[in-house]
PDB file of C-alpha atoms and ligand atoms in Angstrom:
ATOM      1  CA  UNK A1125       0.413   0.563  -0.485  1.00 85.00           C
ATOM      2  CA  UNK A1126       1.367   3.590  -1.062  1.00 93.00           C
ATOM      3  CA  UNK A1127       0.518   6.203   1.956  1.00 98.00           C
ATOM      4  CA  UNK A1128       0.341   9.254   1.471  1.00 98.00           C
ATOM      5  CA  UNK A1129       1.886  11.505   4.281  1.00 98.00           C
ATOM      6  CA  UNK A1130       1.084  15.906   3.556  1.00 99.00           C
ATOM      7  CA  UNK A1131       2.420  17.335   6.863  1.00 99.00           C
ATOM      8  CA  UNK A1132       0.770  20.566   7.488  1.00 99.00           C
ATOM      9  CA  UNK A1133       1.975  21.169  10.897  1.00 98.00           C
ATOM     10  CA  UNK A1134       3.918  24.249  11.042  1.00 98.00           C
ATOM     11  CA  UNK A1135       5.453  24.128  15.031  1.00 98.00           C
ATOM     12  CA  UNK A1136       8.355  23.095  16.798  1.00 97.00           C
ATOM     13  CA  UNK A1137       6.706  20.418  18.908  1.00 97.00           C
ATOM     14  CA  UNK A1138       3.442  19.992  17.056  1.00 98.00           C
ATOM     15  CA  UNK A1139       0.958  18.063  18.656  1.00 98.00           C
ATOM     16  CA  UNK A1140      -1.175  17.031  14.884  1.00 98.00           C
ATOM     17  CA  UNK A1141       2.807  16.249  13.999  1.00 98.00           C
ATOM     18  CA  UNK A1142       2.667  13.703  17.473  1.00 98.00           C
ATOM     19  CA  UNK A1143      -0.898  11.979  16.544  1.00 98.00           C
ATOM     20  CA  UNK A1144      -0.370  11.824  13.010  1.00 98.00           C
ATOM     21  CA  UNK A1145       3.195   9.518  13.316  1.00 98.00           C
ATOM     22  CA  UNK A1146       0.987   7.302  15.919  1.00 98.00           C
ATOM     23  CA  UNK A1147      -1.542   6.877  13.275  1.00 98.00           C
ATOM     24  CA  UNK A1148       1.011   6.215  10.587  1.00 98.00           C
ATOM     25  CA  UNK A1149       2.693   3.896  12.972  1.00 98.00           C
ATOM     26  CA  UNK A1150      -0.912   1.671  12.727  1.00 97.00           C
ATOM     27  CA  UNK A1151      -0.399   1.720   8.860  1.00 97.00           C
ATOM     28  CA  UNK A1152       1.052  -1.111   5.944  1.00 96.00           C
ATOM     29  CA  UNK A1153       2.704   0.567   3.584  1.00 96.00           C
ATOM     30  CA  UNK A1154       5.498   2.706   2.130  1.00 97.00           C
ATOM     31  CA  UNK A1155       4.839   6.191   3.028  1.00 98.00           C
ATOM     32  CA  UNK A1156       5.814   9.416   1.734  1.00 98.00           C
ATOM     33  CA  UNK A1157       5.712  12.529   3.318  1.00 98.00           C
ATOM     34  CA  UNK A1158       5.295  16.182   1.647  1.00 98.00           C
ATOM     35  CA  UNK A1159       6.146  18.595   3.923  1.00 98.00           C
ATOM     36  CA  UNK A1160       4.366  21.239   2.789  1.00 98.00           C
ATOM     37  CA  UNK A1161       6.129  24.130   4.470  1.00 98.00           C
ATOM     38  CA  UNK A1162       9.389  22.479   2.751  1.00 98.00           C
ATOM     39  CA  UNK A1163       7.226  22.167  -0.687  1.00 98.00           C
ATOM     40  CA  UNK A1164       6.699  25.879  -0.383  1.00 98.00           C
ATOM     41  CA  UNK A1165       3.876  25.655  -2.906  1.00 98.00           C
ATOM     42  CA  UNK A1166       2.172  28.753  -4.231  1.00 98.00           C
ATOM     43  CA  UNK A1167      -1.019  29.993  -4.783  1.00 98.00           C
ATOM     44  CA  UNK A1168      -2.080  30.037  -8.519  1.00 98.00           C
ATOM     45  CA  UNK A1169      -2.094  33.419 -10.118  1.00 98.00           C
ATOM     46  CA  UNK A1170      -2.334  34.937 -13.618  1.00 98.00           C
ATOM     47  CA  UNK A1171       0.249  33.274 -14.965  1.00 98.00           C
ATOM     48  CA  UNK A1172       0.395  30.565 -13.450  1.00 98.00           C
ATOM     49  CA  UNK A1173      -2.926  29.348 -13.789  1.00 98.00           C
ATOM     50  CA  UNK A1174      -2.530  30.042 -17.709  1.00 98.00           C
ATOM     51  CA  UNK A1175      -0.015  27.463 -18.180  1.00 98.00           C
ATOM     52  CA  UNK A1176      -1.801  24.929 -16.309  1.00 98.00           C
ATOM     53  CA  UNK A1177      -4.572  25.428 -18.593  1.00 97.00           C
ATOM     54  CA  UNK A1178      -2.257  25.017 -21.686  1.00 98.00           C
ATOM     55  CA  UNK A1179      -0.952  21.910 -20.215  1.00 98.00           C
ATOM     56  CA  UNK A1180      -4.520  20.506 -19.608  1.00 97.00           C
ATOM     57  CA  UNK A1181      -5.178  21.331 -23.249  1.00 97.00           C
ATOM     58  CA  UNK A1182      -2.040  20.484 -24.520  1.00 97.00           C
ATOM     59  CA  UNK A1183      -2.570  17.200 -22.795  1.00 96.00           C
ATOM     60  CA  UNK A1184       0.739  17.698 -21.137  1.00 97.00           C
ATOM     61  CA  UNK A1185      -0.151  15.660 -18.253  1.00 96.00           C
ATOM     62  CA  UNK A1186       4.182  14.905 -17.315  1.00 96.00           C
ATOM     63  CA  UNK A1187       4.024  18.300 -16.875  1.00 98.00           C
ATOM     64  CA  UNK A1188       5.700  19.358 -13.918  1.00 97.00           C
ATOM     65  CA  UNK A1189       3.217  21.185 -12.485  1.00 97.00           C
ATOM     66  CA  UNK A1190       1.271  18.702 -12.463  1.00 98.00           C
ATOM     67  CA  UNK A1191       3.298  16.323  -9.902  1.00 98.00           C
ATOM     68  CA  UNK A1192       1.696  16.701  -7.201  1.00 98.00           C
ATOM     69  CA  UNK A1193      -2.000  16.213  -8.548  1.00 98.00           C
ATOM     70  CA  UNK A1194      -0.552  12.731  -9.928  1.00 98.00           C
ATOM     71  CA  UNK A1195       1.584  11.725  -7.165  1.00 98.00           C
ATOM     72  CA  UNK A1196      -2.258  12.664  -5.137  1.00 98.00           C
ATOM     73  CA  UNK A1197      -3.783  10.497  -7.706  1.00 98.00           C
ATOM     74  CA  UNK A1198      -1.216   7.588  -7.283  1.00 98.00           C
ATOM     75  CA  UNK A1199      -1.449   6.905  -3.665  1.00 98.00           C
ATOM     76  CA  UNK A1200      -3.751   4.251  -2.402  1.00 97.00           C
ATOM     77  CA  UNK A1201      -4.115   6.004   1.546  1.00 98.00           C
ATOM     78  CA  UNK A1202      -3.864   9.194   2.341  1.00 98.00           C
ATOM     79  CA  UNK A1203      -2.985  10.895   6.045  1.00 98.00           C
ATOM     80  CA  UNK A1204      -3.115  14.654   6.276  1.00 99.00           C
ATOM     81  CA  UNK A1205      -2.088  16.751   8.971  1.00 99.00           C
ATOM     82  CA  UNK A1206      -3.449  19.855   9.816  1.00 99.00           C
ATOM     83  CA  UNK A1207      -3.709  21.833  12.907  1.00 98.00           C
ATOM     84  CA  UNK A1208      -6.872  23.749  13.694  1.00 98.00           C
ATOM     85  CA  UNK A1209      -6.192  27.102  12.875  1.00 98.00           C
ATOM     86  CA  UNK A1210      -8.617  30.029  12.484  1.00 98.00           C
ATOM     87  CA  UNK A1211     -11.564  27.571  12.199  1.00 98.00           C
ATOM     88  CA  UNK A1212      -9.997  25.547   9.182  1.00 98.00           C
ATOM     89  CA  UNK A1213      -6.326  24.961   9.019  1.00 98.00           C
ATOM     90  CA  UNK A1214      -2.885  26.369   7.695  1.00 98.00           C
ATOM     91  CA  UNK A1215      -3.348  28.379   4.248  1.00 98.00           C
ATOM     92  CA  UNK A1216      -0.131  26.090   2.982  1.00 98.00           C
ATOM     93  CA  UNK A1217      -3.119  23.264   3.367  1.00 98.00           C
ATOM     94  CA  UNK A1218      -4.915  25.093   0.842  1.00 98.00           C
ATOM     95  CA  UNK A1219      -2.602  26.102  -1.729  1.00 98.00           C
ATOM     96  CA  UNK A1220      -1.662  22.019  -2.008  1.00 98.00           C
ATOM     97  CA  UNK A1221      -5.772  21.384  -2.547  1.00 98.00           C
ATOM     98  CA  UNK A1222      -5.225  23.936  -5.559  1.00 98.00           C
ATOM     99  CA  UNK A1223      -2.086  21.770  -6.306  1.00 98.00           C
ATOM    100  CA  UNK A1224      -3.655  18.773  -7.273  1.00 98.00           C
ATOM    101  CA  UNK A1225      -7.557  19.509  -7.732  1.00 98.00           C
ATOM    102  CA  UNK A1226      -7.284  19.078 -11.523  1.00 98.00           C
ATOM    103  CA  UNK A1227      -8.997  18.430 -13.622  1.00 97.00           C
ATOM    104  CA  UNK A1228      -8.209  15.572 -15.937  1.00 97.00           C
ATOM    105  CA  UNK A1229      -5.325  14.036 -13.311  1.00 98.00           C
ATOM    106  CA  UNK A1230      -7.220  13.759 -10.049  1.00 98.00           C
ATOM    107  CA  UNK A1231     -10.908  14.502 -11.787  1.00 98.00           C
ATOM    108  CA  UNK A1232     -12.987  15.166 -15.120  1.00 98.00           C
ATOM    109  CA  UNK A1233     -16.248  16.312 -15.572  1.00 97.00           C
ATOM    110  CA  UNK A1234     -19.296  14.134 -16.690  1.00 97.00           C
ATOM    111  CA  UNK A1235     -21.863  15.993 -17.558  1.00 97.00           C
ATOM    112  CA  UNK A1236     -20.751  18.909 -15.459  1.00 95.00           C
ATOM    113  CA  UNK A1237     -20.545  16.492 -12.114  1.00 96.00           C
ATOM    114  CA  UNK A1238     -17.200  16.022 -10.905  1.00 97.00           C
ATOM    115  CA  UNK A1239     -15.764  12.367 -11.339  1.00 98.00           C
ATOM    116  CA  UNK A1240     -12.991  11.140  -9.313  1.00 98.00           C
ATOM    117  CA  UNK A1241     -10.353   9.409 -11.427  1.00 98.00           C
ATOM    118  CA  UNK A1242      -8.169   8.898  -7.904  1.00 98.00           C
ATOM    119  CA  UNK A1243      -6.635   5.415  -6.920  1.00 98.00           C
ATOM    120  CA  UNK A1244      -7.118   6.394  -3.075  1.00 98.00           C
ATOM    121  CA  UNK A1245      -9.601   4.356  -1.035  1.00 97.00           C
ATOM    122  CA  UNK A1246      -8.892   6.059   2.462  1.00 98.00           C
ATOM    123  CA  UNK A1247      -8.040   9.292   3.833  1.00 98.00           C
ATOM    124  CA  UNK A1248      -6.871  10.040   7.206  1.00 98.00           C
ATOM    125  CA  UNK A1249      -7.232  13.838   8.454  1.00 98.00           C
ATOM    126  CA  UNK A1250      -5.780  14.806  12.107  1.00 99.00           C
ATOM    127  CA  UNK A1251      -5.653  17.814  13.686  1.00 98.00           C
ATOM    128  CA  UNK A1252      -5.262  19.003  17.315  1.00 98.00           C
ATOM    129  CA  UNK A1253      -7.115  22.418  18.791  1.00 98.00           C
ATOM    130  CA  UNK A1254      -6.399  25.166  20.884  1.00 98.00           C
ATOM    131  CA  UNK A1255     -10.471  24.886  22.228  1.00 98.00           C
ATOM    132  CA  UNK A1256     -13.215  22.731  20.641  1.00 98.00           C
ATOM    133  CA  UNK A1257     -12.897  21.580  16.896  1.00 98.00           C
ATOM    134  CA  UNK A1258     -15.329  22.560  14.512  1.00 97.00           C
ATOM    135  CA  UNK A1259     -15.542  20.031  11.227  1.00 98.00           C
ATOM    136  CA  UNK A1260     -17.222  22.828   9.107  1.00 98.00           C
ATOM    137  CA  UNK A1261     -15.099  24.628   7.132  1.00 97.00           C
ATOM    138  CA  UNK A1262     -11.349  22.196   7.504  1.00 98.00           C
ATOM    139  CA  UNK A1263     -12.161  18.534   7.767  1.00 98.00           C
ATOM    140  CA  UNK A1264     -15.592  18.817   6.388  1.00 98.00           C
ATOM    141  CA  UNK A1265     -14.529  21.230   3.138  1.00 98.00           C
ATOM    142  CA  UNK A1266     -11.750  17.827   2.991  1.00 98.00           C
ATOM    143  CA  UNK A1267     -13.897  15.297   3.065  1.00 98.00           C
ATOM    144  CA  UNK A1268     -16.294  17.028   0.427  1.00 98.00           C
ATOM    145  CA  UNK A1269     -13.261  17.479  -2.500  1.00 98.00           C
ATOM    146  CA  UNK A1270     -12.254  13.699  -1.499  1.00 98.00           C
ATOM    147  CA  UNK A1271     -15.565  12.273  -2.105  1.00 98.00           C
ATOM    148  CA  UNK A1272     -17.440  14.739  -3.956  1.00 97.00           C
ATOM    149  CA  UNK A1273     -13.743  15.300  -6.644  1.00 98.00           C
ATOM    150  CA  UNK A1274     -11.434  12.978  -6.142  1.00 98.00           C
ATOM    151  CA  UNK A1275     -13.213   9.835  -5.995  1.00 98.00           C
ATOM    152  CA  UNK A1276     -11.659   8.756  -2.410  1.00 98.00           C
ATOM    153  CA  UNK A1277     -15.158   7.381  -0.517  1.00 98.00           C
ATOM    154  CA  UNK A1278     -13.636   6.797   2.898  1.00 98.00           C
ATOM    155  CA  UNK A1279     -12.639   9.664   5.556  1.00 98.00           C
ATOM    156  CA  UNK A1280     -11.750   9.604   9.080  1.00 98.00           C
ATOM    157  CA  UNK A1281     -11.261  11.986  11.491  1.00 98.00           C
ATOM    158  CA  UNK A1282      -8.305  12.166  14.992  1.00 98.00           C
ATOM    159  CA  UNK A1283      -8.126  14.681  17.083  1.00 98.00           C
ATOM    160  CA  UNK A1284      -7.280  16.393  20.098  1.00 98.00           C
ATOM    161  CA  UNK A1285      -9.044  19.266  21.413  1.00 98.00           C
ATOM    162  CA  UNK A1286      -8.864  21.733  24.323  1.00 98.00           C
ATOM    163  CA  UNK A1287      -5.162  21.654  24.339  1.00 98.00           C
ATOM    164  CA  UNK A1288      -4.633  25.289  24.859  1.00 98.00           C
ATOM    165  CA  UNK A1289      -7.281  25.869  27.514  1.00 98.00           C
ATOM    166  CA  UNK A1290      -4.813  26.615  31.072  1.00 98.00           C
ATOM    167  CA  UNK A1291      -5.316  23.886  33.052  1.00 98.00           C
ATOM    168  CA  UNK A1292      -5.926  21.290  31.231  1.00 98.00           C
ATOM    169  CA  UNK A1293      -3.992  17.444  31.259  1.00 98.00           C
ATOM    170  CA  UNK A1294      -1.902  18.063  27.568  1.00 98.00           C
ATOM    171  CA  UNK A1295      -0.414  14.644  27.883  1.00 98.00           C
ATOM    172  CA  UNK A1296      -3.949  13.482  29.192  1.00 98.00           C
ATOM    173  CA  UNK A1297      -5.430  14.190  26.220  1.00 98.00           C
ATOM    174  CA  UNK A1298      -2.871  13.670  23.334  1.00 98.00           C
ATOM    175  CA  UNK A1299      -2.611   9.685  25.181  1.00 98.00           C
ATOM    176  CA  UNK A1300      -6.108   9.603  25.129  1.00 98.00           C
ATOM    177  CA  UNK A1301      -6.142  10.749  21.576  1.00 98.00           C
ATOM    178  CA  UNK A1302      -3.670   8.329  20.742  1.00 98.00           C
ATOM    179  CA  UNK A1303      -5.869   4.990  22.641  1.00 98.00           C
ATOM    180  CA  UNK A1304      -8.768   6.365  20.556  1.00 97.00           C
ATOM    181  CA  UNK A1305      -6.311   6.206  16.972  1.00 98.00           C
ATOM    182  CA  UNK A1306      -5.149   2.254  18.597  1.00 98.00           C
ATOM    183  CA  UNK A1307      -9.056   0.767  18.611  1.00 97.00           C
ATOM    184  CA  UNK A1308      -9.324   1.492  15.396  1.00 95.00           C
ATOM    185  CA  UNK A1309      -6.679  -0.740  14.016  1.00 93.00           C
TER     186      UNK A1309
HETATM  187  C1  FMN B1827      -2.320  31.012  13.869  1.00 78.28           C
HETATM  188  C2  FMN B1827      -3.899  29.759  14.610  1.00 78.28           C
HETATM  189  C3  FMN B1827      -4.721  29.683  14.575  1.00 78.28           C
HETATM  190  C4  FMN B1827      -5.138  28.789  15.175  1.00 78.28           C
HETATM  191  N1  FMN B1827      -6.552  29.253  15.628  1.00 78.28           N
HETATM  192  C5  FMN B1827      -7.293  28.430  15.962  1.00 78.28           C
HETATM  193  C6  FMN B1827      -9.304  27.932  16.422  1.00 78.28           C
HETATM  194  O1  FMN B1827      -9.303  29.292  15.335  1.00 78.28           O
HETATM  195  N2  FMN B1827      -9.463  27.305  17.236  1.00 78.28           N
HETATM  196  C7  FMN B1827      -8.709  26.775  18.213  1.00 78.28           C
HETATM  197  O2  FMN B1827      -9.256  26.405  19.407  1.00 78.28           O
HETATM  198  N3  FMN B1827      -7.264  26.930  18.690  1.00 78.28           N
HETATM  199  C8  FMN B1827      -6.549  27.808  17.036  1.00 78.28           C
HETATM  200  N4  FMN B1827      -5.249  27.629  17.773  1.00 78.28           N
HETATM  201  C9  FMN B1827      -4.344  26.834  18.917  1.00 78.28           C
HETATM  202  C10 FMN B1827      -4.147  25.485  17.758  1.00 78.28           C
HETATM  203  O3  FMN B1827      -5.344  24.996  17.188  1.00 78.28           O
HETATM  204  C11 FMN B1827      -3.367  24.257  18.762  1.00 78.28           C
HETATM  205  O4  FMN B1827      -2.527  25.272  19.248  1.00 78.28           O
HETATM  206  C12 FMN B1827      -2.854  23.565  18.043  1.00 78.28           C
HETATM  207  O5  FMN B1827      -2.924  22.446  19.213  1.00 78.28           O
HETATM  208  C13 FMN B1827      -2.136  23.938  17.484  1.00 78.28           C
HETATM  209  O6  FMN B1827      -1.990  22.564  16.762  1.00 78.28           O
HETATM  210  P1  FMN B1827       0.353  21.859  16.625  1.00 78.28           P
HETATM  211  O7  FMN B1827       0.876  21.672  18.813  1.00 78.28           O
HETATM  212  O8  FMN B1827       0.073  20.757  15.689  1.00 78.28           O
HETATM  213  O9  FMN B1827       0.765  23.100  16.293  1.00 78.28           O
HETATM  214  C14 FMN B1827      -4.545  28.679  16.680  1.00 78.28           C
HETATM  215  C15 FMN B1827      -3.462  28.556  16.553  1.00 78.28           C
HETATM  216  C16 FMN B1827      -2.748  29.208  15.123  1.00 78.28           C
HETATM  217  C17 FMN B1827      -0.954  29.039  15.768  1.00 78.28           C
END
């Protein structure tokens, strides 16, 4: 099984990364990590969008600009680690979504309806937050993209909440989150 690990964690000693690594230790397969900070994927611009459109129009699906999309399309299992930022996730992950959501590579349109072209069967989303976790603008968006665009049928969420509340036992919360991961395997 090929596992694509999309690491959108930012802080040193990231709690989200700790949980994601715990999850990855439970999965069998070869892990390829994309550290989004290192990848530094830029938001699409007038020029890069036009270039991408030209590639797609000319059938240049092997162009380096489409490498993230091709890699994502071929991954069997996907693990995304993203801290809960501003009710969603860091913008590096949004830039990544822009880079992989490519018609003709990760999805296509059939009578105007997106149809997935990805091999992936399961996408895990791992997040931690300072207060309560709300799935609306982060996890639910990723789930909608996975199921509605990429054709990845199953998604699963793991979180640890209230980590920044003064007096909370952070270690105990993280241990409980790790145990909830253990229970699903
Ligand atoms: C830029 C930024 C935005 C954040 N936004 C929220 C938020 O909207 N809601 C919340 O509960 N916590 C928020 N937090 C707190 C983080 O979700 C929390 O500290 C989380 O555990 C960080 O994950 P990490 O340890 O993997 O970096 C924010 C933290 C940062 C740095």
